[in-house]
Amino acid sequence: MEDLLPVEYFHVVFTLPSQIADIACQNKAAAYDLLFKASAQTLLTIAADTKYLGVKIAMTSVLHTWGSAMTHHPHVHVIVPGGGLSPDGTRWSTCRPGFFLPVKVLSRLFRRLFTEGLSTLHKAGKLRFFGELAKLADPDTFTAYLTPLRKTNWVVYAKPPFGGPEAVLAYLSRYTHRVAISNHRLISTDANTVTFRWKDYRIKRGDRMKIMQLPTDEFIRRFLIHVLPSGFHRIRHTGFLANGIRRDRIAKIRRLLDAEPNQTPVEGDSDDPEDKDVHQSCPKCGGAMIVIETFLRGQPPKSRAPPWEPAAGYDAQTRPSLAQAPDQSVRPNRQNLLCKRPVAERCEINWPGRAGKRDILALRVVTPTVVTHKDHRSRSPQSP
């Protein structure tokens, strides 16, 4: 999140045709690496063309190899900021609102780069073929196999994310550490069959969710198709988002945009109006508060708060509404907050969170303290 820029973001998807996907299934490392390189080079080349943007862009690419029915469907999701640095690096140029690059141009260049790269791999002897594809080991047969694919339309999808860049990153994050299917789609299993839900994207209207039952060995076979080669990276960053230069380039772009960096939200933060007052001020001294621990509902915090006592300098007569603790029996969820305002003594509070949400543990520190995240205790710097 700290690397997001205050610009429009686009979601671009590059998909391999089924005939190429068959080759990729038998040559995963080589074909998937080529898919990453061809899709990235396509975007970099078209964006650098002065007919379109004439800028240096960046992207984050995530490889998916499955469809909803766990079939082999290799494609790359790419998140691209809607603009880039000028060739001399002195200004930021933004694309037209709602339009990034023409998908037909992207599709044709992607098709050419991938087929040329695949031919190069074949000539170098880096492709292997088995079963029905064994005949493709012959150079002439392989060339004839690719010829009609150089004229068909390759699917490239580009559209601004509906919910902003955060929504697309949230969508992609669901796939970065799991393979092929999530647990909530599983309906039942036994020794012979596995039943799960899948979405039929061929249906344009109405309910697209269906139920599929597969023999156990077929389910395992489909699952193993999507296991990547050892050491293969599913997520890659290109352009000014490359790991070696990302921090400096993002800082430079923010200066060019005259924008403040995005702040990563503190755990427990919420846009819910019921939670905002909790984070704004301490109920004893009025100081700003921050969350230091979140724990599950009903789970005891690691550090028990002392009784509610007025802090030094606090006049209960001037703020009688805050002199008493809230009724903790009404709302059992907890938020423990750290008060940023230094006063003359230390004080901890437990603040009720919103019902149905996670409990949050907090401290209100009214003296300069050192807070350790291990046991959430506070002590004065002068204490041993």
mmCIF file of C-alpha atoms in Angstrom:
data_model
loop_
_atom_site.group_PDB
_atom_site.id
_atom_site.type_symbol
_atom_site.label_atom_id
_atom_site.label_comp_id
_atom_site.label_asym_id
_atom_site.label_seq_id
_atom_site.Cartn_x
_atom_site.Cartn_y
_atom_site.Cartn_z
ATOM 1 C CA MET A 1 0.000 0.000 0.000
ATOM 2 C CA GLU A 2 2.871 2.403 0.714
ATOM 3 C CA ASP A 3 3.903 2.141 -2.938
ATOM 4 C CA LEU A 4 0.535 3.249 -4.331
ATOM 5 C CA LEU A 5 0.522 6.611 -6.073
ATOM 6 C CA PRO A 6 -2.384 9.091 -6.073
ATOM 7 C CA VAL A 7 -3.148 8.371 -9.739
ATOM 8 C CA GLU A 8 -5.598 6.246 -11.672
ATOM 9 C CA TYR A 9 -4.650 2.576 -11.923
ATOM 10 C CA PHE A 10 -5.473 0.109 -14.682
ATOM 11 C CA HIS A 11 -5.996 -3.625 -14.600
ATOM 12 C CA VAL A 12 -4.597 -5.373 -17.689
ATOM 13 C CA VAL A 13 -4.885 -9.123 -18.322
ATOM 14 C CA PHE A 14 -2.849 -11.069 -20.895
ATOM 15 C CA THR A 15 -4.169 -14.564 -21.721
ATOM 16 C CA LEU A 16 -2.561 -17.362 -23.722
ATOM 17 C CA PRO A 17 -4.637 -19.161 -26.381
ATOM 18 C CA SER A 18 -5.524 -22.772 -25.596
ATOM 19 C CA GLN A 19 -3.080 -24.108 -28.229
ATOM 20 C CA ILE A 20 -0.217 -22.226 -26.575
ATOM 21 C CA ALA A 21 -1.473 -23.179 -23.107
ATOM 22 C CA ASP A 22 -0.998 -26.835 -24.026
ATOM 23 C CA ILE A 23 2.673 -26.153 -24.780
ATOM 24 C CA ALA A 24 3.022 -24.099 -21.593
ATOM 25 C CA CYS A 25 1.633 -26.941 -19.482
ATOM 26 C CA GLN A 26 4.554 -29.141 -20.557
ATOM 27 C CA ASN A 27 7.137 -26.338 -20.332
ATOM 28 C CA LYS A 28 6.021 -24.349 -17.308
ATOM 29 C CA ALA A 29 9.213 -22.548 -16.336
ATOM 30 C CA ALA A 30 10.123 -21.469 -19.879
ATOM 31 C CA ALA A 31 6.603 -20.582 -21.041
ATOM 32 C CA TYR A 32 5.511 -18.747 -17.889
ATOM 33 C CA ASP A 33 8.743 -16.760 -17.803
ATOM 34 C CA LEU A 34 8.146 -15.805 -21.439
ATOM 35 C CA LEU A 35 4.570 -14.812 -20.560
ATOM 36 C CA PHE A 36 5.867 -12.404 -17.902
ATOM 37 C CA LYS A 37 8.499 -10.922 -20.228
ATOM 38 C CA ALA A 38 6.267 -10.595 -23.298
ATOM 39 C CA SER A 39 3.402 -8.933 -21.400
ATOM 40 C CA ALA A 40 5.729 -6.495 -19.618
ATOM 41 C CA GLN A 41 7.631 -5.643 -22.804
ATOM 42 C CA THR A 42 4.352 -5.074 -24.616
ATOM 43 C CA LEU A 43 3.206 -2.483 -22.101
ATOM 44 C CA LEU A 44 6.622 -0.816 -21.847
ATOM 45 C CA THR A 45 6.966 -0.551 -25.642
ATOM 46 C CA ILE A 46 3.499 0.809 -26.417
ATOM 47 C CA ALA A 47 3.572 3.226 -23.478
ATOM 48 C CA ALA A 48 6.966 4.574 -24.594
ATOM 49 C CA ASP A 49 5.658 5.220 -28.115
ATOM 50 C CA THR A 50 4.982 8.945 -28.561
ATOM 51 C CA LYS A 51 1.798 8.120 -30.482
ATOM 52 C CA TYR A 52 0.290 6.939 -27.207
ATOM 53 C CA LEU A 53 1.930 8.075 -23.962
ATOM 54 C CA GLY A 54 5.648 8.519 -24.596
ATOM 55 C CA VAL A 55 6.545 7.715 -20.987
ATOM 56 C CA LYS A 56 8.337 5.134 -18.871
ATOM 57 C CA ILE A 57 5.733 3.139 -16.963
ATOM 58 C CA ALA A 58 5.850 0.453 -14.280
ATOM 59 C CA MET A 59 3.716 -2.512 -13.334
ATOM 60 C CA THR A 60 3.131 -5.338 -10.887
ATOM 61 C CA SER A 61 2.341 -8.678 -12.562
ATOM 62 C CA VAL A 62 0.749 -11.741 -10.955
ATOM 63 C CA LEU A 63 0.601 -15.120 -12.691
ATOM 64 C CA HIS A 64 -2.578 -17.210 -12.605
ATOM 65 C CA THR A 65 -2.694 -20.612 -14.261
ATOM 66 C CA TRP A 66 -6.214 -21.766 -13.467
ATOM 67 C CA GLY A 67 -9.810 -21.179 -14.418
ATOM 68 C CA SER A 68 -12.778 -21.512 -12.092
ATOM 69 C CA ALA A 69 -13.107 -25.237 -12.913
ATOM 70 C CA MET A 70 -9.375 -25.747 -12.119
ATOM 71 C CA THR A 71 -8.559 -26.273 -15.792
ATOM 72 C CA HIS A 72 -5.278 -24.993 -17.215
ATOM 73 C CA HIS A 73 -5.819 -21.337 -18.150
ATOM 74 C CA PRO A 74 -2.520 -19.387 -17.934
ATOM 75 C CA HIS A 75 -2.819 -15.606 -17.816
ATOM 76 C CA VAL A 76 -1.120 -12.648 -16.162
ATOM 77 C CA HIS A 77 -2.883 -9.908 -14.201
ATOM 78 C CA VAL A 78 -1.025 -6.604 -14.410
ATOM 79 C CA ILE A 79 -1.623 -3.512 -12.264
ATOM 80 C CA VAL A 80 -0.354 -0.377 -14.022
ATOM 81 C CA PRO A 81 -0.369 3.252 -12.834
ATOM 82 C CA GLY A 82 -2.152 5.456 -15.355
ATOM 83 C CA GLY A 83 0.894 7.415 -16.432
ATOM 84 C CA GLY A 84 4.658 7.436 -16.224
ATOM 85 C CA LEU A 85 7.884 9.391 -16.127
ATOM 86 C CA SER A 86 8.979 11.438 -19.105
ATOM 87 C CA PRO A 87 12.056 10.106 -20.956
ATOM 88 C CA ASP A 88 14.291 12.603 -19.150
ATOM 89 C CA GLY A 89 12.677 11.765 -15.789
ATOM 90 C CA THR A 90 11.777 15.378 -14.983
ATOM 91 C CA ARG A 91 7.968 15.202 -15.051
ATOM 92 C CA TRP A 92 5.039 12.858 -14.622
ATOM 93 C CA SER A 93 2.666 12.418 -17.568
ATOM 94 C CA THR A 94 -0.843 11.101 -17.012
ATOM 95 C CA CYS A 95 -2.922 9.144 -19.511
ATOM 96 C CA ARG A 96 -6.420 10.184 -20.514
ATOM 97 C CA PRO A 97 -8.998 9.599 -17.761
ATOM 98 C CA GLY A 98 -10.556 6.158 -18.135
ATOM 99 C CA PHE A 99 -8.282 5.102 -21.030
ATOM 100 C CA PHE A 100 -4.802 3.628 -20.799
ATOM 101 C CA LEU A 101 -3.634 2.015 -24.053
ATOM 102 C CA PRO A 102 -5.517 0.503 -27.046
ATOM 103 C CA VAL A 103 -6.050 -3.200 -26.392
ATOM 104 C CA LYS A 104 -5.883 -4.152 -30.078
ATOM 105 C CA VAL A 105 -2.399 -2.703 -30.334
ATOM 106 C CA LEU A 106 -1.407 -4.429 -27.100
ATOM 107 C CA SER A 107 -2.835 -7.734 -28.342
ATOM 108 C CA ARG A 108 -0.946 -7.700 -31.640
ATOM 109 C CA LEU A 109 2.401 -6.811 -30.117
ATOM 110 C CA PHE A 110 1.944 -9.347 -27.327
ATOM 111 C CA ARG A 111 1.125 -12.042 -29.904
ATOM 112 C CA ARG A 112 4.235 -11.252 -31.936
ATOM 113 C CA LEU A 113 6.589 -11.071 -28.949
ATOM 114 C CA PHE A 114 5.337 -14.320 -27.463
ATOM 115 C CA THR A 115 5.377 -16.358 -30.683
ATOM 116 C CA GLU A 116 8.842 -15.064 -31.563
ATOM 117 C CA GLY A 117 10.065 -15.875 -28.076
ATOM 118 C CA LEU A 118 8.547 -19.348 -28.256
ATOM 119 C CA SER A 119 10.283 -19.988 -31.589
ATOM 120 C CA THR A 120 13.570 -18.863 -30.068
ATOM 121 C CA LEU A 121 13.123 -21.276 -27.170
ATOM 122 C CA HIS A 122 12.375 -24.106 -29.611
ATOM 123 C CA LYS A 123 15.490 -23.400 -31.684
ATOM 124 C CA ALA A 124 17.571 -23.322 -28.499
ATOM 125 C CA GLY A 125 16.239 -26.760 -27.513
ATOM 126 C CA LYS A 126 14.616 -25.477 -24.332
ATOM 127 C CA LEU A 127 11.153 -26.919 -25.026
ATOM 128 C CA ARG A 128 10.065 -30.492 -24.373
ATOM 129 C CA PHE A 129 6.993 -32.220 -25.815
ATOM 130 C CA PHE A 130 5.150 -35.328 -24.699
ATOM 131 C CA GLY A 131 2.085 -37.338 -25.686
ATOM 132 C CA GLU A 132 -0.021 -35.776 -28.413
ATOM 133 C CA LEU A 133 2.396 -32.852 -28.662
ATOM 134 C CA ALA A 134 5.480 -34.986 -29.230
ATOM 135 C CA LYS A 135 5.353 -34.264 -32.956
ATOM 136 C CA LEU A 136 6.062 -30.564 -32.232
ATOM 137 C CA ALA A 137 9.673 -31.447 -31.518
ATOM 138 C CA ASP A 138 10.178 -31.276 -35.277
ATOM 139 C CA PRO A 139 11.039 -27.668 -36.290
ATOM 140 C CA ASP A 140 8.884 -27.646 -39.422
ATOM 141 C CA THR A 141 5.869 -29.092 -37.604
ATOM 142 C CA PHE A 142 6.318 -26.570 -34.812
ATOM 143 C CA THR A 143 6.450 -23.681 -37.284
ATOM 144 C CA ALA A 144 3.309 -24.921 -39.022
ATOM 145 C CA TYR A 145 1.599 -25.220 -35.620
ATOM 146 C CA LEU A 146 2.348 -21.577 -34.779
ATOM 147 C CA THR A 147 1.466 -20.116 -38.191
ATOM 148 C CA PRO A 148 -2.340 -19.851 -37.725
ATOM 149 C CA LEU A 149 -1.824 -18.556 -34.171
ATOM 150 C CA ARG A 150 0.057 -15.553 -35.560
ATOM 151 C CA LYS A 151 -3.177 -14.380 -37.208
ATOM 152 C CA THR A 152 -5.775 -15.039 -34.507
ATOM 153 C CA ASN A 153 -6.820 -12.508 -31.897
ATOM 154 C CA TRP A 154 -5.118 -12.952 -28.530
ATOM 155 C CA VAL A 155 -7.178 -11.830 -25.559
ATOM 156 C CA VAL A 156 -5.920 -8.703 -23.801
ATOM 157 C CA TYR A 157 -8.230 -6.966 -21.349
ATOM 158 C CA ALA A 158 -7.661 -3.454 -20.001
ATOM 159 C CA LYS A 159 -10.009 -1.432 -17.842
ATOM 160 C CA PRO A 160 -9.754 0.902 -14.863
ATOM 161 C CA PRO A 161 -10.474 -0.972 -11.637
ATOM 162 C CA PHE A 162 -13.976 -0.212 -10.427
ATOM 163 C CA GLY A 163 -13.011 0.215 -6.786
ATOM 164 C CA GLY A 164 -9.637 1.906 -7.273
ATOM 165 C CA PRO A 165 -6.155 0.404 -7.074
ATOM 166 C CA GLU A 166 -6.675 -0.832 -3.496
ATOM 167 C CA ALA A 167 -9.581 -2.991 -4.662
ATOM 168 C CA VAL A 168 -7.514 -4.604 -7.418
ATOM 169 C CA LEU A 169 -4.632 -5.288 -5.049
ATOM 170 C CA ALA A 170 -7.093 -6.820 -2.606
ATOM 171 C CA TYR A 171 -8.454 -8.971 -5.435
ATOM 172 C CA LEU A 172 -5.010 -10.148 -6.478
ATOM 173 C CA SER A 173 -3.907 -10.780 -2.906
ATOM 174 C CA ARG A 174 -6.475 -13.547 -2.642
ATOM 175 C CA TYR A 175 -4.488 -15.520 -5.204
ATOM 176 C CA THR A 176 -0.884 -14.864 -4.250
ATOM 177 C CA HIS A 177 -0.603 -17.547 -1.559
ATOM 178 C CA ARG A 178 -3.083 -20.192 -2.645
ATOM 179 C CA VAL A 179 -3.393 -22.418 -5.677
ATOM 180 C CA ALA A 180 -6.370 -23.164 -7.936
ATOM 181 C CA ILE A 181 -9.230 -23.288 -5.397
ATOM 182 C CA SER A 182 -10.167 -21.824 -2.033
ATOM 183 C CA ASN A 183 -11.672 -23.828 0.798
ATOM 184 C CA HIS A 184 -15.006 -22.008 0.766
ATOM 185 C CA ARG A 185 -15.741 -23.394 -2.717
ATOM 186 C CA LEU A 186 -15.481 -26.998 -1.535
ATOM 187 C CA ILE A 187 -18.865 -28.577 -0.821
ATOM 188 C CA SER A 188 -18.102 -32.203 0.035
ATOM 189 C CA THR A 189 -15.402 -34.838 -0.288
ATOM 190 C CA ASP A 190 -15.186 -38.596 0.135
ATOM 191 C CA ALA A 191 -12.885 -41.392 -0.962
ATOM 192 C CA ASN A 192 -14.180 -41.319 -4.521
ATOM 193 C CA THR A 193 -15.334 -37.792 -5.381
ATOM 194 C CA VAL A 194 -14.807 -34.099 -4.664
ATOM 195 C CA THR A 195 -17.666 -31.633 -5.146
ATOM 196 C CA PHE A 196 -17.090 -27.892 -5.469
ATOM 197 C CA ARG A 197 -18.623 -24.683 -6.808
ATOM 198 C CA TRP A 198 -17.378 -23.051 -9.985
ATOM 199 C CA LYS A 199 -18.353 -20.041 -12.073
ATOM 200 C CA ASP A 200 -19.301 -20.448 -15.732
ATOM 201 C CA TYR A 201 -18.071 -17.273 -17.410
ATOM 202 C CA ARG A 202 -19.759 -18.257 -20.664
ATOM 203 C CA ILE A 203 -23.086 -17.262 -19.102
ATOM 204 C CA LYS A 204 -23.490 -13.522 -19.546
ATOM 205 C CA ARG A 205 -26.665 -13.073 -17.500
ATOM 206 C CA GLY A 206 -28.208 -14.729 -14.496
ATOM 207 C CA ASP A 207 -26.637 -17.074 -11.982
ATOM 208 C CA ARG A 208 -23.248 -18.277 -13.220
ATOM 209 C CA MET A 209 -22.418 -20.419 -10.198
ATOM 210 C CA LYS A 210 -22.581 -24.172 -10.817
ATOM 211 C CA ILE A 211 -21.643 -27.333 -8.975
ATOM 212 C CA MET A 212 -19.044 -29.754 -10.314
ATOM 213 C CA GLN A 213 -18.258 -33.240 -9.046
ATOM 214 C CA LEU A 214 -14.964 -34.841 -10.035
ATOM 215 C CA PRO A 215 -13.376 -38.194 -9.270
ATOM 216 C CA THR A 216 -10.762 -37.741 -6.591
ATOM 217 C CA ASP A 217 -7.854 -38.615 -8.868
ATOM 218 C CA GLU A 218 -9.044 -36.119 -11.504
ATOM 219 C CA PHE A 219 -9.381 -33.399 -8.852
ATOM 220 C CA ILE A 220 -5.823 -34.076 -7.678
ATOM 221 C CA ARG A 221 -4.578 -34.071 -11.276
ATOM 222 C CA ARG A 222 -6.148 -30.671 -11.959
ATOM 223 C CA PHE A 223 -4.762 -29.277 -8.731
ATOM 224 C CA LEU A 224 -1.206 -30.424 -9.443
ATOM 225 C CA ILE A 225 -1.280 -28.765 -12.872
ATOM 226 C CA HIS A 226 -1.036 -25.417 -11.098
ATOM 227 C CA VAL A 227 1.938 -26.191 -8.855
ATOM 228 C CA LEU A 228 4.750 -23.979 -10.147
ATOM 229 C CA PRO A 229 8.354 -25.108 -10.650
ATOM 230 C CA SER A 230 10.562 -24.799 -7.590
ATOM 231 C CA GLY A 231 11.870 -21.247 -7.142
ATOM 232 C CA PHE A 232 9.549 -19.713 -9.727
ATOM 233 C CA HIS A 233 8.247 -16.258 -8.709
ATOM 234 C CA ARG A 234 4.513 -15.756 -9.183
ATOM 235 C CA ILE A 235 4.715 -11.967 -8.622
ATOM 236 C CA ARG A 236 7.084 -9.664 -10.503
ATOM 237 C CA HIS A 237 7.658 -5.898 -10.536
ATOM 238 C CA THR A 238 8.846 -4.036 -13.623
ATOM 239 C CA GLY A 239 9.865 -0.460 -14.453
ATOM 240 C CA PHE A 240 10.202 2.016 -11.623
ATOM 241 C CA LEU A 241 8.516 -0.531 -9.331
ATOM 242 C CA ALA A 242 11.473 -2.921 -9.666
ATOM 243 C CA ASN A 243 12.788 -3.850 -6.239
ATOM 244 C CA GLY A 244 16.204 -2.236 -6.625
ATOM 245 C CA ILE A 245 14.969 1.251 -7.521
ATOM 246 C CA ARG A 246 11.362 1.338 -6.282
ATOM 247 C CA ARG A 247 11.805 3.378 -3.108
ATOM 248 C CA ASP A 248 13.796 6.192 -4.724
ATOM 249 C CA ARG A 249 11.594 6.371 -7.816
ATOM 250 C CA ILE A 250 8.348 6.430 -5.828
ATOM 251 C CA ALA A 251 9.700 9.267 -3.685
ATOM 252 C CA LYS A 252 10.728 11.168 -6.806
ATOM 253 C CA ILE A 253 7.331 10.693 -8.451
ATOM 254 C CA ARG A 254 5.551 11.891 -5.329
ATOM 255 C CA ARG A 255 7.654 15.040 -5.403
ATOM 256 C CA LEU A 256 6.738 15.535 -9.040
ATOM 257 C CA LEU A 257 3.075 15.030 -8.193
ATOM 258 C CA ASP A 258 3.453 17.206 -5.111
ATOM 259 C CA ALA A 259 1.667 14.465 -3.185
ATOM 260 C CA GLU A 260 2.073 13.029 0.278
ATOM 261 C CA PRO A 261 2.876 9.305 0.578
ATOM 262 C CA ASN A 262 0.015 6.986 1.422
ATOM 263 C CA GLN A 263 0.012 5.955 5.043
ATOM 264 C CA THR A 264 -0.397 2.272 5.815
ATOM 265 C CA PRO A 265 -3.418 2.037 8.122
ATOM 266 C CA VAL A 266 -2.738 0.958 11.695
ATOM 267 C CA GLU A 267 -4.222 -2.418 12.517
ATOM 268 C CA GLY A 268 -7.686 -1.920 13.881
ATOM 269 C CA ASP A 269 -8.321 1.320 12.006
ATOM 270 C CA SER A 270 -11.726 1.532 10.389
ATOM 271 C CA ASP A 271 -13.815 3.916 8.351
ATOM 272 C CA ASP A 272 -16.812 2.996 10.458
ATOM 273 C CA PRO A 273 -18.197 6.101 12.207
ATOM 274 C CA GLU A 274 -18.619 4.122 15.414
ATOM 275 C CA ASP A 275 -14.863 3.561 15.575
ATOM 276 C CA LYS A 276 -13.644 7.018 14.585
ATOM 277 C CA ASP A 277 -14.221 8.669 17.965
ATOM 278 C CA VAL A 278 -12.261 5.920 19.688
ATOM 279 C CA HIS A 279 -9.177 6.688 17.617
ATOM 280 C CA GLN A 280 -9.476 10.454 17.854
ATOM 281 C CA SER A 281 -9.158 11.214 21.530
ATOM 282 C CA CYS A 282 -8.466 9.731 24.942
ATOM 283 C CA PRO A 283 -11.566 9.614 27.158
ATOM 284 C CA LYS A 284 -9.544 10.961 30.119
ATOM 285 C CA CYS A 285 -7.215 13.640 28.783
ATOM 286 C CA GLY A 286 -8.504 14.162 25.237
ATOM 287 C CA GLY A 287 -5.165 13.232 23.670
ATOM 288 C CA ALA A 288 -4.848 11.386 20.372
ATOM 289 C CA MET A 289 -4.784 7.612 20.652
ATOM 290 C CA ILE A 290 -3.329 4.785 18.580
ATOM 291 C CA VAL A 291 -4.070 1.044 18.542
ATOM 292 C CA ILE A 292 -1.240 -1.152 19.804
ATOM 293 C CA GLU A 293 -2.883 -4.608 19.936
ATOM 294 C CA THR A 294 -5.833 -6.382 18.361
ATOM 295 C CA PHE A 295 -7.171 -9.590 19.848
ATOM 296 C CA LEU A 296 -10.104 -11.882 19.141
ATOM 297 C CA ARG A 297 -13.450 -11.316 20.738
ATOM 298 C CA GLY A 298 -13.555 -12.957 24.145
ATOM 299 C CA GLN A 299 -9.777 -13.450 24.252
ATOM 300 C CA PRO A 300 -8.065 -11.784 27.249
ATOM 301 C CA PRO A 301 -5.445 -9.129 26.433
ATOM 302 C CA LYS A 302 -1.823 -9.746 27.322
ATOM 303 C CA SER A 303 -1.724 -6.727 29.634
ATOM 304 C CA ARG A 304 -4.569 -6.060 32.037
ATOM 305 C CA ALA A 305 -5.626 -2.433 32.374
ATOM 306 C CA PRO A 306 -5.757 -0.830 35.843
ATOM 307 C CA PRO A 307 -8.954 0.713 37.229
ATOM 308 C CA TRP A 308 -10.201 3.925 35.753
ATOM 309 C CA GLU A 309 -8.567 6.729 37.729
ATOM 310 C CA PRO A 310 -8.328 10.387 36.782
ATOM 311 C CA ALA A 311 -4.941 11.214 35.300
ATOM 312 C CA ALA A 312 -2.819 13.972 36.815
ATOM 313 C CA GLY A 313 -4.033 17.331 35.688
ATOM 314 C CA TYR A 314 -7.450 15.960 34.729
ATOM 315 C CA ASP A 315 -10.347 17.898 36.175
ATOM 316 C CA ALA A 316 -13.458 15.731 36.412
ATOM 317 C CA GLN A 317 -15.554 18.821 37.074
ATOM 318 C CA THR A 318 -14.733 20.299 33.693
ATOM 319 C CA ARG A 319 -15.420 17.088 31.792
ATOM 320 C CA PRO A 320 -17.885 15.113 33.943
ATOM 321 C CA SER A 321 -19.055 13.023 30.965
ATOM 322 C CA LEU A 322 -15.643 11.422 30.741
ATOM 323 C CA ALA A 323 -15.052 10.945 34.459
ATOM 324 C CA GLN A 324 -16.614 7.486 34.454
ATOM 325 C CA ALA A 325 -15.701 4.453 32.416
ATOM 326 C CA PRO A 326 -18.173 3.330 29.768
ATOM 327 C CA ASP A 327 -20.420 0.418 30.584
ATOM 328 C CA GLN A 328 -18.207 -2.470 29.491
ATOM 329 C CA SER A 329 -20.964 -5.023 29.952
ATOM 330 C CA VAL A 330 -22.949 -3.603 27.062
ATOM 331 C CA ARG A 331 -20.337 -3.971 24.325
ATOM 332 C CA PRO A 332 -17.826 -6.714 25.089
ATOM 333 C CA ASN A 333 -15.337 -5.962 22.301
ATOM 334 C CA ARG A 334 -12.201 -4.114 23.388
ATOM 335 C CA GLN A 335 -9.879 -1.559 21.915
ATOM 336 C CA ASN A 336 -6.642 -0.774 23.715
ATOM 337 C CA LEU A 337 -5.278 2.560 22.626
ATOM 338 C CA LEU A 338 -2.022 4.383 23.209
ATOM 339 C CA CYS A 339 -2.452 8.030 24.067
ATOM 340 C CA LYS A 340 0.054 10.258 22.276
ATOM 341 C CA ARG A 341 -0.401 13.133 24.716
ATOM 342 C CA PRO A 342 2.266 13.187 27.470
ATOM 343 C CA VAL A 343 0.878 13.925 30.941
ATOM 344 C CA ALA A 344 2.340 13.341 34.404
ATOM 345 C CA GLU A 345 1.550 9.690 35.001
ATOM 346 C CA ARG A 346 0.887 6.346 33.325
ATOM 347 C CA CYS A 347 -2.596 5.050 32.724
ATOM 348 C CA GLU A 348 -4.075 2.157 30.768
ATOM 349 C CA ILE A 349 -7.629 1.851 29.533
ATOM 350 C CA ASN A 350 -9.808 -0.751 27.916
ATOM 351 C CA TRP A 351 -12.214 0.836 25.441
ATOM 352 C CA PRO A 352 -15.246 -1.061 24.100
ATOM 353 C CA GLY A 353 -15.068 -1.787 20.377
ATOM 354 C CA ARG A 354 -17.982 -2.228 18.044
ATOM 355 C CA ALA A 355 -19.961 -5.434 18.605
ATOM 356 C CA GLY A 356 -19.173 -8.113 16.047
ATOM 357 C CA LYS A 357 -15.685 -6.822 15.299
ATOM 358 C CA ARG A 358 -12.316 -7.852 16.645
ATOM 359 C CA ASP A 359 -11.389 -6.715 20.130
ATOM 360 C CA ILE A 360 -8.559 -4.201 20.281
ATOM 361 C CA LEU A 361 -6.189 -3.680 23.198
ATOM 362 C CA ALA A 362 -4.834 -0.197 23.860
ATOM 363 C CA LEU A 363 -2.788 1.810 26.338
ATOM 364 C CA ARG A 364 -3.063 5.445 27.276
ATOM 365 C CA VAL A 365 0.387 6.581 28.321
ATOM 366 C CA VAL A 366 0.490 9.736 30.376
ATOM 367 C CA THR A 367 4.224 9.831 30.971
ATOM 368 C CA PRO A 368 7.178 9.322 28.594
ATOM 369 C CA THR A 369 7.346 5.542 28.337
ATOM 370 C CA VAL A 370 8.915 2.663 26.501
ATOM 371 C CA VAL A 371 6.284 0.251 25.197
ATOM 372 C CA THR A 372 7.336 -3.271 24.269
ATOM 373 C CA HIS A 373 5.145 -5.186 21.849
ATOM 374 C CA LYS A 374 6.007 -8.446 23.593
ATOM 375 C CA ASP A 375 4.016 -7.924 26.769
ATOM 376 C CA HIS A 376 2.548 -4.439 26.137
ATOM 377 C CA ARG A 377 3.899 -3.091 29.425
ATOM 378 C CA SER A 378 4.970 0.515 29.858
ATOM 379 C CA ARG A 379 7.804 1.815 31.970
ATOM 380 C CA SER A 380 9.472 5.127 32.520
ATOM 381 C CA PRO A 381 12.886 5.583 30.863
ATOM 382 C CA GLN A 382 14.328 6.267 34.297
ATOM 383 C CA SER A 383 13.077 2.940 35.703
ATOM 384 C CA PRO A 384 15.406 -0.087 35.652
#
